[in-house]
């Protein structure tokens, strides 16, 4: 079920930060947003973006799974609420992702479970987080 053929889309992001102010992020497709750092500021910080990427990927993947299972017409709404717990020891990282999937529609519990599990298998973000991706860093002046 996880073998998909997606149309190519430019991917990637560039963050720019001056001596003061916020980091400004631009996607390869020209989407833009500013990153906040204060707990009281509305907006996205880097962890929010991580959780957002996972939640968005999961609901999009759940829709694909529901379509492949032939039940998409019975789904009214897909929600993935993602939070996390930071590690208390070792390098700064998210140690646990907490995902609450809500799949609304005229389907039974077994089908909901099947869609949620398939979504995790389809989702590029969850697959990447579970894996150990390589980092190829180049430093320029």
GROMACS .gro file of C-alpha atoms in nm:
model
  141
    1UNK     CA    1   0.000   0.000   0.000
    2UNK     CA    2   0.292   0.238   0.064
    3UNK     CA    3   0.419   0.226  -0.297
    4UNK     CA    4   0.307   0.562  -0.439
    5UNK     CA    5   0.391   0.750  -0.754
    6UNK     CA    6   0.386   1.120  -0.675
    7UNK     CA    7   0.432   1.403  -0.920
    8UNK     CA    8   0.763   1.579  -0.865
    9UNK     CA    9   0.737   1.902  -0.671
   10UNK     CA   10   1.024   2.129  -0.574
   11UNK     CA   11   1.105   2.078  -0.207
   12UNK     CA   12   1.334   2.244   0.040
   13UNK     CA   13   1.351   2.552   0.255
   14UNK     CA   14   1.594   2.833   0.327
   15UNK     CA   15   1.607   3.014   0.661
   16UNK     CA   16   1.775   3.354   0.688
   17UNK     CA   17   1.851   3.524   1.019
   18UNK     CA   18   2.018   3.858   1.071
   19UNK     CA   19   2.191   3.989   1.382
   20UNK     CA   20   1.848   4.080   1.519
   21UNK     CA   21   1.489   3.991   1.434
   22UNK     CA   22   1.325   3.665   1.340
   23UNK     CA   23   1.438   3.386   1.117
   24UNK     CA   24   1.257   3.414   0.785
   25UNK     CA   25   1.191   3.087   0.601
   26UNK     CA   26   1.114   3.055   0.230
   27UNK     CA   27   1.014   2.726   0.070
   28UNK     CA   28   1.127   2.610  -0.272
   29UNK     CA   29   0.777   2.696  -0.397
   30UNK     CA   30   0.799   3.052  -0.254
   31UNK     CA   31   0.593   2.998   0.061
   32UNK     CA   32   0.712   3.227   0.340
   33UNK     CA   33   0.690   3.253   0.718
   34UNK     CA   34   0.870   3.408   1.009
   35UNK     CA   35   0.986   3.193   1.298
   36UNK     CA   36   0.905   3.310   1.652
   37UNK     CA   37   1.116   3.240   1.957
   38UNK     CA   38   0.926   3.387   2.252
   39UNK     CA   39   0.675   3.156   2.424
   40UNK     CA   40   0.414   3.435   2.420
   41UNK     CA   41   0.443   3.519   2.049
   42UNK     CA   42   0.184   3.373   1.815
   43UNK     CA   43   0.331   3.183   1.523
   44UNK     CA   44   0.554   2.889   1.455
   45UNK     CA   45   0.881   2.798   1.622
   46UNK     CA   46   1.105   2.520   1.487
   47UNK     CA   47   0.938   2.249   1.699
   48UNK     CA   48   0.594   2.366   1.588
   49UNK     CA   49   0.709   2.322   1.229
   50UNK     CA   50   0.829   1.970   1.304
   51UNK     CA   51   0.494   1.881   1.462
   52UNK     CA   52   0.310   2.061   1.179
   53UNK     CA   53   0.500   1.867   0.914
   54UNK     CA   54   0.415   1.538   1.078
   55UNK     CA   55   0.047   1.624   1.137
   56UNK     CA   56  -0.006   1.754   0.782
   57UNK     CA   57   0.171   1.456   0.627
   58UNK     CA   58  -0.037   1.213   0.835
   59UNK     CA   59  -0.375   1.361   0.735
   60UNK     CA   60  -0.274   1.380   0.369
   61UNK     CA   61  -0.151   1.019   0.389
   62UNK     CA   62  -0.471   0.913   0.567
   63UNK     CA   63  -0.672   1.057   0.280
   64UNK     CA   64  -0.460   0.857   0.035
   65UNK     CA   65  -0.509   0.543   0.245
   66UNK     CA   66  -0.886   0.596   0.267
   67UNK     CA   67  -0.898   0.642  -0.110
   68UNK     CA   68  -0.696   0.324  -0.170
   69UNK     CA   69  -0.929   0.137   0.065
   70UNK     CA   70  -1.234   0.267  -0.123
   71UNK     CA   71  -1.383   0.448   0.178
   72UNK     CA   72  -1.287   0.810   0.108
   73UNK     CA   73  -1.645   0.898   0.016
   74UNK     CA   74  -1.749   0.804   0.371
   75UNK     CA   75  -1.487   1.024   0.542
   76UNK     CA   76  -1.593   1.373   0.650
   77UNK     CA   77  -1.281   1.494   0.833
   78UNK     CA   78  -0.928   1.379   0.918
   79UNK     CA   79  -0.736   1.536   1.206
   80UNK     CA   80  -0.391   1.455   1.340
   81UNK     CA   81  -0.300   1.641   1.659
   82UNK     CA   82   0.075   1.605   1.715
   83UNK     CA   83   0.267   1.705   2.026
   84UNK     CA   84   0.590   1.577   2.167
   85UNK     CA   85   0.804   1.526   2.471
   86UNK     CA   86   1.161   1.652   2.474
   87UNK     CA   87   1.435   1.428   2.605
   88UNK     CA   88   1.555   1.512   2.955
   89UNK     CA   89   1.903   1.371   2.895
   90UNK     CA   90   2.145   1.359   2.606
   91UNK     CA   91   2.127   1.585   2.303
   92UNK     CA   92   1.831   1.822   2.268
   93UNK     CA   93   1.566   1.632   2.075
   94UNK     CA   94   1.207   1.513   2.073
   95UNK     CA   95   1.207   1.176   2.244
   96UNK     CA   96   0.840   1.090   2.189
   97UNK     CA   97   0.574   1.203   1.944
   98UNK     CA   98   0.216   1.190   2.071
   99UNK     CA   99  -0.035   1.159   1.788
  100UNK     CA  100  -0.411   1.174   1.828
  101UNK     CA  101  -0.586   1.077   1.505
  102UNK     CA  102  -0.952   1.170   1.460
  103UNK     CA  103  -1.114   1.010   1.159
  104UNK     CA  104  -1.475   1.121   1.126
  105UNK     CA  105  -1.726   0.963   0.898
  106UNK     CA  106  -1.943   0.661   0.841
  107UNK     CA  107  -1.676   0.396   0.905
  108UNK     CA  108  -1.616   0.140   1.178
  109UNK     CA  109  -1.334   0.132   1.434
  110UNK     CA  110  -1.139  -0.137   1.245
  111UNK     CA  111  -1.135   0.082   0.931
  112UNK     CA  112  -1.023   0.385   1.137
  113UNK     CA  113  -0.734   0.181   1.277
  114UNK     CA  114  -0.642   0.054   0.930
  115UNK     CA  115  -0.642   0.408   0.785
  116UNK     CA  116  -0.428   0.546   1.070
  117UNK     CA  117  -0.169   0.267   1.044
  118UNK     CA  118  -0.156   0.296   0.665
  119UNK     CA  119  -0.110   0.673   0.696
  120UNK     CA  120   0.198   0.622   0.913
  121UNK     CA  121   0.341   0.385   0.650
  122UNK     CA  122   0.269   0.623   0.362
  123UNK     CA  123   0.383   0.948   0.531
  124UNK     CA  124   0.729   1.059   0.417
  125UNK     CA  125   0.775   1.264   0.734
  126UNK     CA  126   0.697   0.980   0.976
  127UNK     CA  127   0.916   0.744   0.773
  128UNK     CA  128   1.200   0.997   0.785
  129UNK     CA  129   1.168   1.055   1.159
  130UNK     CA  130   1.170   0.679   1.224
  131UNK     CA  131   1.476   0.632   1.005
  132UNK     CA  132   1.822   0.771   1.043
  133UNK     CA  133   1.861   1.014   0.755
  134UNK     CA  134   2.207   1.123   0.652
  135UNK     CA  135   2.306   1.487   0.687
  136UNK     CA  136   2.529   1.626   0.413
  137UNK     CA  137   2.638   1.969   0.535
  138UNK     CA  138   2.838   2.213   0.326
  139UNK     CA  139   2.975   2.532   0.483
  140UNK     CA  140   3.018   2.837   0.262
  141UNK     CA  141   3.123   3.196   0.335
   0.00000   0.00000   0.00000
